[in-house]
């Protein structure tokens, strides 16, 4: 079983919709959780970072971590066509370690 | 501007040739990483370095080599021993104890003909 599982999609939503992206993981030692956004043929850019459980909000983006269920989510409100990209979850057991990535979910927001 | 640069953006090589991918950062980060990305596979760690003159193998190091002679530079050599080298290669750097500071370069697309 891969340590980090993420549905590759593609996920297609109309502009303005609320998007929910999710990852599950098997390693209970993971404490640091990140979401990256990657546009086609570009490097990933860090969107959200969360330590341990709880919620974190930044503008239209909310990251949620449920360590008891080994489940993390990224919510995008009022989705825009410019949000169309691949979203990668990543996690690690300790700060400074290399990251374990999900395969990425491809999101398409249609006007 | 601070950041990570990778060159070239696209690289073509014949089978059996070694090739070196460049990664330079001016973020003053001690830690640097190389990942490989294949369609549907996500990112997989090749090598990482937490400090100059020291580096460790990641999950898929076979057929690759690295050096870390300078803080700013972490070149990756794809050798002829790598069975399937065609991929998108991503370099990243971070402050060693700050996972939330891991930032990526723009990537190099290597195609072996």
PDB file of C-alpha atoms in Angstrom:
ATOM      1  CA  UNK A   1       0.000   0.000   0.000  1.00  0.00           C
ATOM      2  CA  UNK A   2       1.371   3.383  -1.004  1.00  0.00           C
ATOM      3  CA  UNK A   3       1.867   5.689   1.964  1.00  0.00           C
ATOM      4  CA  UNK A   4      -0.111   8.562   0.426  1.00  0.00           C
ATOM      5  CA  UNK A   5      -3.198   7.987  -1.739  1.00  0.00           C
ATOM      6  CA  UNK A   6      -4.800  10.657  -3.884  1.00  0.00           C
ATOM      7  CA  UNK A   7      -7.469  10.310  -6.551  1.00  0.00           C
ATOM      8  CA  UNK A   8      -5.914  11.511  -9.835  1.00  0.00           C
ATOM      9  CA  UNK A   9      -9.232  12.734 -11.263  1.00  0.00           C
ATOM     10  CA  UNK A  10      -9.741  14.582 -13.528  1.00  0.00           C
ATOM     11  CA  UNK A  11     -12.209  16.648 -11.560  1.00  0.00           C
ATOM     12  CA  UNK A  12     -14.273  19.114 -13.584  1.00  0.00           C
ATOM     13  CA  UNK A  13     -16.390  21.819 -11.907  1.00  0.00           C
ATOM     14  CA  UNK A  14     -18.155  24.990 -13.058  1.00  0.00           C
ATOM     15  CA  UNK A  15     -16.748  28.385 -12.120  1.00  0.00           C
ATOM     16  CA  UNK A  16     -17.880  29.467  -8.651  1.00  0.00           C
ATOM     17  CA  UNK A  17     -18.228  25.928  -7.279  1.00  0.00           C
ATOM     18  CA  UNK A  18     -16.701  24.729  -4.020  1.00  0.00           C
ATOM     19  CA  UNK A  19     -13.984  22.177  -4.715  1.00  0.00           C
ATOM     20  CA  UNK A  20     -12.962  19.452  -2.299  1.00  0.00           C
ATOM     21  CA  UNK A  21      -9.652  17.651  -2.804  1.00  0.00           C
ATOM     22  CA  UNK A  22      -8.574  14.824  -0.543  1.00  0.00           C
ATOM     23  CA  UNK A  23      -5.701  12.543   0.414  1.00  0.00           C
ATOM     24  CA  UNK A  24      -5.475   9.562   2.717  1.00  0.00           C
ATOM     25  CA  UNK A  25      -2.316   8.205   4.267  1.00  0.00           C
ATOM     26  CA  UNK A  26      -1.165   5.148   6.161  1.00  0.00           C
ATOM     27  CA  UNK A  27       1.817   6.389   8.193  1.00  0.00           C
ATOM     28  CA  UNK A  28       0.577   7.635  11.555  1.00  0.00           C
ATOM     29  CA  UNK A  29       3.935   9.371  12.111  1.00  0.00           C
ATOM     30  CA  UNK A  30       3.110  12.067   9.551  1.00  0.00           C
ATOM     31  CA  UNK A  31       2.706  15.416  11.289  1.00  0.00           C
ATOM     32  CA  UNK A  32       3.421  17.985   8.578  1.00  0.00           C
ATOM     33  CA  UNK A  33       0.934  18.331   5.747  1.00  0.00           C
ATOM     34  CA  UNK A  34       1.212  20.459   2.628  1.00  0.00           C
ATOM     35  CA  UNK A  35      -0.764  21.216  -0.499  1.00  0.00           C
ATOM     36  CA  UNK A  36       1.030  22.217  -3.683  1.00  0.00           C
ATOM     37  CA  UNK A  37      -0.471  23.545  -6.906  1.00  0.00           C
ATOM     38  CA  UNK A  38       1.222  22.649 -10.174  1.00  0.00           C
ATOM     39  CA  UNK A  39       0.408  24.179 -13.526  1.00  0.00           C
ATOM     40  CA  UNK A  40       1.226  22.196 -16.642  1.00  0.00           C
ATOM     41  CA  UNK A  41       4.995  21.899 -17.286  1.00  0.00           C
ATOM     42  CA  UNK A  42       5.835  24.041 -14.235  1.00  0.00           C
ATOM     43  CA  UNK A  43       7.269  23.329 -10.804  1.00  0.00           C
ATOM     44  CA  UNK A  44       4.856  22.888  -7.862  1.00  0.00           C
ATOM     45  CA  UNK A  45       4.167  25.943  -5.700  1.00  0.00           C
ATOM     46  CA  UNK A  46       3.328  25.691  -2.017  1.00  0.00           C
ATOM     47  CA  UNK A  47      -0.303  26.630  -1.296  1.00  0.00           C
ATOM     48  CA  UNK A  48      -1.008  25.562   2.251  1.00  0.00           C
ATOM     49  CA  UNK A  49       0.934  24.143   5.172  1.00  0.00           C
ATOM     50  CA  UNK A  50      -0.533  22.577   8.309  1.00  0.00           C
ATOM     51  CA  UNK A  51       1.080  21.046  11.345  1.00  0.00           C
ATOM     52  CA  UNK A  52      -0.788  18.213  13.110  1.00  0.00           C
ATOM     53  CA  UNK A  53      -4.599  18.305  13.154  1.00  0.00           C
ATOM     54  CA  UNK A  54      -6.989  21.158  12.581  1.00  0.00           C
ATOM     55  CA  UNK A  55      -7.983  23.707   9.975  1.00  0.00           C
ATOM     56  CA  UNK A  56      -6.100  26.505   8.289  1.00  0.00           C
ATOM     57  CA  UNK A  57      -7.634  29.157   6.082  1.00  0.00           C
ATOM     58  CA  UNK A  58      -5.970  31.440   3.541  1.00  0.00           C
ATOM     59  CA  UNK A  59      -8.277  33.461   1.339  1.00  0.00           C
ATOM     60  CA  UNK A  60     -10.374  31.077  -0.751  1.00  0.00           C
ATOM     61  CA  UNK A  61      -8.385  28.050   0.413  1.00  0.00           C
ATOM     62  CA  UNK A  62      -8.969  25.947   3.545  1.00  0.00           C
ATOM     63  CA  UNK A  63      -6.800  22.995   4.548  1.00  0.00           C
ATOM     64  CA  UNK A  64      -8.141  20.415   6.961  1.00  0.00           C
ATOM     65  CA  UNK A  65      -6.292  17.587   8.715  1.00  0.00           C
ATOM     66  CA  UNK A  66      -7.955  14.706  10.555  1.00  0.00           C
ATOM     67  CA  UNK A  67      -5.171  12.605  12.008  1.00  0.00           C
ATOM     68  CA  UNK A  68      -7.558  10.145  13.662  1.00  0.00           C
ATOM     69  CA  UNK A  69      -8.883   9.205  10.208  1.00  0.00           C
ATOM     70  CA  UNK A  70      -5.547   9.776   8.417  1.00  0.00           C
ATOM     71  CA  UNK A  71      -7.333  12.080   6.004  1.00  0.00           C
ATOM     72  CA  UNK A  72      -6.527  15.555   4.727  1.00  0.00           C
ATOM     73  CA  UNK A  73      -8.572  17.904   2.577  1.00  0.00           C
ATOM     74  CA  UNK A  74      -8.187  21.110   0.608  1.00  0.00           C
ATOM     75  CA  UNK A  75     -11.294  23.201  -0.048  1.00  0.00           C
ATOM     76  CA  UNK A  76     -11.379  25.898  -2.706  1.00  0.00           C
ATOM     77  CA  UNK A  77     -14.280  28.365  -2.495  1.00  0.00           C
ATOM     78  CA  UNK A  78     -15.557  30.383  -5.434  1.00  0.00           C
ATOM     79  CA  UNK A  79     -13.369  28.402  -7.824  1.00  0.00           C
ATOM     80  CA  UNK A  80     -11.921  30.255 -10.824  1.00  0.00           C
ATOM     81  CA  UNK A  81     -10.667  29.043 -14.208  1.00  0.00           C
ATOM     82  CA  UNK A  82      -7.187  30.085 -13.040  1.00  0.00           C
ATOM     83  CA  UNK A  83      -7.454  27.385 -10.341  1.00  0.00           C
ATOM     84  CA  UNK A  84      -7.263  24.754 -13.085  1.00  0.00           C
ATOM     85  CA  UNK A  85      -4.112  22.817 -12.243  1.00  0.00           C
ATOM     86  CA  UNK A  86      -2.896  19.645 -10.590  1.00  0.00           C
ATOM     87  CA  UNK A  87      -3.050  19.687  -6.794  1.00  0.00           C
ATOM     88  CA  UNK A  88      -0.502  17.596  -4.911  1.00  0.00           C
ATOM     89  CA  UNK A  89      -0.713  16.686  -1.255  1.00  0.00           C
ATOM     90  CA  UNK A  90       2.562  16.075   0.578  1.00  0.00           C
ATOM     91  CA  UNK A  91       3.459  15.082   4.094  1.00  0.00           C
ATOM     92  CA  UNK A  92       6.376  14.173   6.339  1.00  0.00           C
ATOM     93  CA  UNK A  93       6.945  12.870   9.862  1.00  0.00           C
ATOM     94  CA  UNK A  94       9.366  15.569  10.933  1.00  0.00           C
ATOM     95  CA  UNK A  95      10.157  19.084   9.861  1.00  0.00           C
ATOM     96  CA  UNK A  96      13.040  19.119   7.441  1.00  0.00           C
ATOM     97  CA  UNK A  97      12.485  15.622   6.078  1.00  0.00           C
ATOM     98  CA  UNK A  98      11.931  14.978   2.399  1.00  0.00           C
ATOM     99  CA  UNK A  99       8.260  14.919   1.514  1.00  0.00           C
ATOM    100  CA  UNK A 100       5.983  11.999   0.609  1.00  0.00           C
ATOM    101  CA  UNK A 101       3.728  13.052  -2.233  1.00  0.00           C
ATOM    102  CA  UNK A 102       0.370  11.891  -3.498  1.00  0.00           C
ATOM    103  CA  UNK A 103       0.010  11.381  -7.244  1.00  0.00           C
ATOM    104  CA  UNK A 104      -1.889  14.646  -7.657  1.00  0.00           C
ATOM    105  CA  UNK A 105      -5.485  15.472  -8.615  1.00  0.00           C
ATOM    106  CA  UNK A 106      -6.109  17.230 -11.911  1.00  0.00           C
ATOM    107  CA  UNK A 107      -8.723  20.001 -11.530  1.00  0.00           C
ATOM    108  CA  UNK A 108     -10.498  21.800 -14.365  1.00  0.00           C
ATOM    109  CA  UNK A 109     -12.694  24.813 -13.598  1.00  0.00           C
ATOM    110  CA  UNK A 110     -14.872  25.683 -16.577  1.00  0.00           C
ATOM    111  CA  UNK A 111     -16.201  29.226 -17.211  1.00  0.00           C
TER     112      UNK A 111
ATOM    113  CA  UNK B   1      14.933  37.993  -6.874  1.00  0.00           C
ATOM    114  CA  UNK B   2      15.429  34.911  -4.710  1.00  0.00           C
ATOM    115  CA  UNK B   3      14.599  31.551  -6.176  1.00  0.00           C
ATOM    116  CA  UNK B   4      15.600  28.246  -7.696  1.00  0.00           C
ATOM    117  CA  UNK B   5      16.716  27.933 -11.287  1.00  0.00           C
ATOM    118  CA  UNK B   6      16.989  24.779 -13.322  1.00  0.00           C
ATOM    119  CA  UNK B   7      18.549  24.518 -16.718  1.00  0.00           C
ATOM    120  CA  UNK B   8      17.911  23.678 -19.392  1.00  0.00           C
ATOM    121  CA  UNK B   9      14.101  23.613 -19.540  1.00  0.00           C
ATOM    122  CA  UNK B  10      14.129  20.868 -22.196  1.00  0.00           C
ATOM    123  CA  UNK B  11      16.937  18.393 -22.788  1.00  0.00           C
ATOM    124  CA  UNK B  12      17.290  15.688 -25.416  1.00  0.00           C
ATOM    125  CA  UNK B  13      19.902  12.965 -25.244  1.00  0.00           C
ATOM    126  CA  UNK B  14      20.687   9.746 -27.034  1.00  0.00           C
ATOM    127  CA  UNK B  15      20.338   6.469 -25.195  1.00  0.00           C
ATOM    128  CA  UNK B  16      23.564   5.462 -23.423  1.00  0.00           C
ATOM    129  CA  UNK B  17      24.780   9.011 -22.796  1.00  0.00           C
ATOM    130  CA  UNK B  18      25.206  10.535 -19.360  1.00  0.00           C
ATOM    131  CA  UNK B  19      23.583  13.920 -18.857  1.00  0.00           C
ATOM    132  CA  UNK B  20      23.830  16.488 -16.035  1.00  0.00           C
ATOM    133  CA  UNK B  21      20.919  18.654 -14.937  1.00  0.00           C
ATOM    134  CA  UNK B  22      21.679  21.945 -13.250  1.00  0.00           C
ATOM    135  CA  UNK B  23      20.007  23.299 -10.089  1.00  0.00           C
ATOM    136  CA  UNK B  24      21.009  26.590  -8.482  1.00  0.00           C
ATOM    137  CA  UNK B  25      19.378  28.472  -5.583  1.00  0.00           C
ATOM    138  CA  UNK B  26      20.021  31.854  -4.005  1.00  0.00           C
ATOM    139  CA  UNK B  27      17.645  31.399  -1.082  1.00  0.00           C
ATOM    140  CA  UNK B  28      20.497  30.551   1.300  1.00  0.00           C
ATOM    141  CA  UNK B  29      18.858  27.166   1.952  1.00  0.00           C
ATOM    142  CA  UNK B  30      21.053  24.402   3.328  1.00  0.00           C
ATOM    143  CA  UNK B  31      18.844  21.509   2.154  1.00  0.00           C
ATOM    144  CA  UNK B  32      18.321  20.587  -1.492  1.00  0.00           C
ATOM    145  CA  UNK B  33      16.373  17.786  -3.159  1.00  0.00           C
ATOM    146  CA  UNK B  34      15.882  16.105  -6.519  1.00  0.00           C
ATOM    147  CA  UNK B  35      12.536  14.571  -7.469  1.00  0.00           C
ATOM    148  CA  UNK B  36      11.378  12.786 -10.568  1.00  0.00           C
ATOM    149  CA  UNK B  37       7.819  13.171 -11.853  1.00  0.00           C
ATOM    150  CA  UNK B  38       6.190  10.748 -14.286  1.00  0.00           C
ATOM    151  CA  UNK B  39       2.601  10.938 -15.549  1.00  0.00           C
ATOM    152  CA  UNK B  40       0.290   9.380 -12.972  1.00  0.00           C
ATOM    153  CA  UNK B  41       3.170   8.704 -10.561  1.00  0.00           C
ATOM    154  CA  UNK B  42       3.460  11.841  -8.478  1.00  0.00           C
ATOM    155  CA  UNK B  43       6.872  13.016  -7.269  1.00  0.00           C
ATOM    156  CA  UNK B  44       9.497  10.490  -6.210  1.00  0.00           C
ATOM    157  CA  UNK B  45      12.641  11.404  -4.297  1.00  0.00           C
ATOM    158  CA  UNK B  46      15.957  10.659  -6.024  1.00  0.00           C
ATOM    159  CA  UNK B  47      18.579  12.266  -3.761  1.00  0.00           C
ATOM    160  CA  UNK B  48      18.683  14.891  -1.047  1.00  0.00           C
ATOM    161  CA  UNK B  49      21.355  16.885   0.711  1.00  0.00           C
ATOM    162  CA  UNK B  50      21.027  18.566   4.093  1.00  0.00           C
ATOM    163  CA  UNK B  51      24.414  20.252   4.006  1.00  0.00           C
ATOM    164  CA  UNK B  52      27.369  20.881   1.715  1.00  0.00           C
ATOM    165  CA  UNK B  53      29.518  17.810   0.941  1.00  0.00           C
ATOM    166  CA  UNK B  54      26.846  15.419   2.233  1.00  0.00           C
ATOM    167  CA  UNK B  55      23.931  13.746   0.480  1.00  0.00           C
ATOM    168  CA  UNK B  56      21.669  10.707   0.882  1.00  0.00           C
ATOM    169  CA  UNK B  57      19.844   8.403  -1.503  1.00  0.00           C
ATOM    170  CA  UNK B  58      16.111   8.733  -1.839  1.00  0.00           C
ATOM    171  CA  UNK B  59      13.616   6.121  -2.965  1.00  0.00           C
ATOM    172  CA  UNK B  60      14.803   5.794  -6.583  1.00  0.00           C
ATOM    173  CA  UNK B  61      18.539   6.639  -6.590  1.00  0.00           C
ATOM    174  CA  UNK B  62      19.673   3.827  -8.889  1.00  0.00           C
ATOM    175  CA  UNK B  63      21.145   5.175 -12.118  1.00  0.00           C
ATOM    176  CA  UNK B  64      21.600   8.695 -10.743  1.00  0.00           C
ATOM    177  CA  UNK B  65      24.454  10.554  -9.057  1.00  0.00           C
ATOM    178  CA  UNK B  66      24.772  13.956  -7.384  1.00  0.00           C
ATOM    179  CA  UNK B  67      27.371  16.265  -5.883  1.00  0.00           C
ATOM    180  CA  UNK B  68      27.075  19.097  -3.374  1.00  0.00           C
ATOM    181  CA  UNK B  69      30.314  21.085  -3.480  1.00  0.00           C
ATOM    182  CA  UNK B  70      28.619  24.441  -2.997  1.00  0.00           C
ATOM    183  CA  UNK B  71      25.602  25.485  -0.924  1.00  0.00           C
ATOM    184  CA  UNK B  72      23.966  27.063  -3.956  1.00  0.00           C
ATOM    185  CA  UNK B  73      24.333  24.156  -6.371  1.00  0.00           C
ATOM    186  CA  UNK B  74      23.105  20.547  -6.478  1.00  0.00           C
ATOM    187  CA  UNK B  75      23.628  19.049  -9.964  1.00  0.00           C
ATOM    188  CA  UNK B  76      22.064  15.703 -10.880  1.00  0.00           C
ATOM    189  CA  UNK B  77      23.703  13.319 -13.351  1.00  0.00           C
ATOM    190  CA  UNK B  78      21.468  10.817 -15.115  1.00  0.00           C
ATOM    191  CA  UNK B  79      23.736   7.954 -16.067  1.00  0.00           C
ATOM    192  CA  UNK B  80      23.381   5.342 -18.777  1.00  0.00           C
ATOM    193  CA  UNK B  81      22.519   2.856 -16.008  1.00  0.00           C
ATOM    194  CA  UNK B  82      19.118   4.530 -15.489  1.00  0.00           C
ATOM    195  CA  UNK B  83      16.714   2.229 -17.314  1.00  0.00           C
ATOM    196  CA  UNK B  84      13.959   4.723 -18.073  1.00  0.00           C
ATOM    197  CA  UNK B  85      15.350   8.267 -17.801  1.00  0.00           C
ATOM    198  CA  UNK B  86      12.704  10.153 -19.774  1.00  0.00           C
ATOM    199  CA  UNK B  87      10.826  12.212 -17.164  1.00  0.00           C
ATOM    200  CA  UNK B  88      10.268  15.661 -15.653  1.00  0.00           C
ATOM    201  CA  UNK B  89      12.972  16.419 -13.065  1.00  0.00           C
ATOM    202  CA  UNK B  90      12.323  18.842 -10.224  1.00  0.00           C
ATOM    203  CA  UNK B  91      14.812  20.386  -7.847  1.00  0.00           C
ATOM    204  CA  UNK B  92      13.767  21.842  -4.500  1.00  0.00           C
ATOM    205  CA  UNK B  93      15.418  23.512  -1.542  1.00  0.00           C
ATOM    206  CA  UNK B  94      14.498  24.274   2.055  1.00  0.00           C
ATOM    207  CA  UNK B  95      15.755  25.366   5.437  1.00  0.00           C
ATOM    208  CA  UNK B  96      16.692  21.994   6.987  1.00  0.00           C
ATOM    209  CA  UNK B  97      14.299  22.086   9.941  1.00  0.00           C
ATOM    210  CA  UNK B  98      11.500  23.895   8.157  1.00  0.00           C
ATOM    211  CA  UNK B  99       9.482  21.592   5.916  1.00  0.00           C
ATOM    212  CA  UNK B 100       7.112  24.441   5.113  1.00  0.00           C
ATOM    213  CA  UNK B 101       9.937  26.210   3.311  1.00  0.00           C
ATOM    214  CA  UNK B 102      10.428  23.575   0.597  1.00  0.00           C
ATOM    215  CA  UNK B 103      10.218  25.418  -2.698  1.00  0.00           C
ATOM    216  CA  UNK B 104      10.587  24.006  -6.191  1.00  0.00           C
ATOM    217  CA  UNK B 105      12.367  25.070  -9.331  1.00  0.00           C
ATOM    218  CA  UNK B 106      10.651  25.191 -12.742  1.00  0.00           C
ATOM    219  CA  UNK B 107      11.814  21.700 -13.738  1.00  0.00           C
ATOM    220  CA  UNK B 108      13.765  20.122 -16.610  1.00  0.00           C
ATOM    221  CA  UNK B 109      12.042  17.847 -19.105  1.00  0.00           C
ATOM    222  CA  UNK B 110      14.538  15.159 -20.163  1.00  0.00           C
ATOM    223  CA  UNK B 111      13.795  13.063 -23.219  1.00  0.00           C
ATOM    224  CA  UNK B 112      16.076  10.179 -24.132  1.00  0.00           C
ATOM    225  CA  UNK B 113      15.813   9.182 -27.770  1.00  0.00           C
TER     226      UNK B 113
END
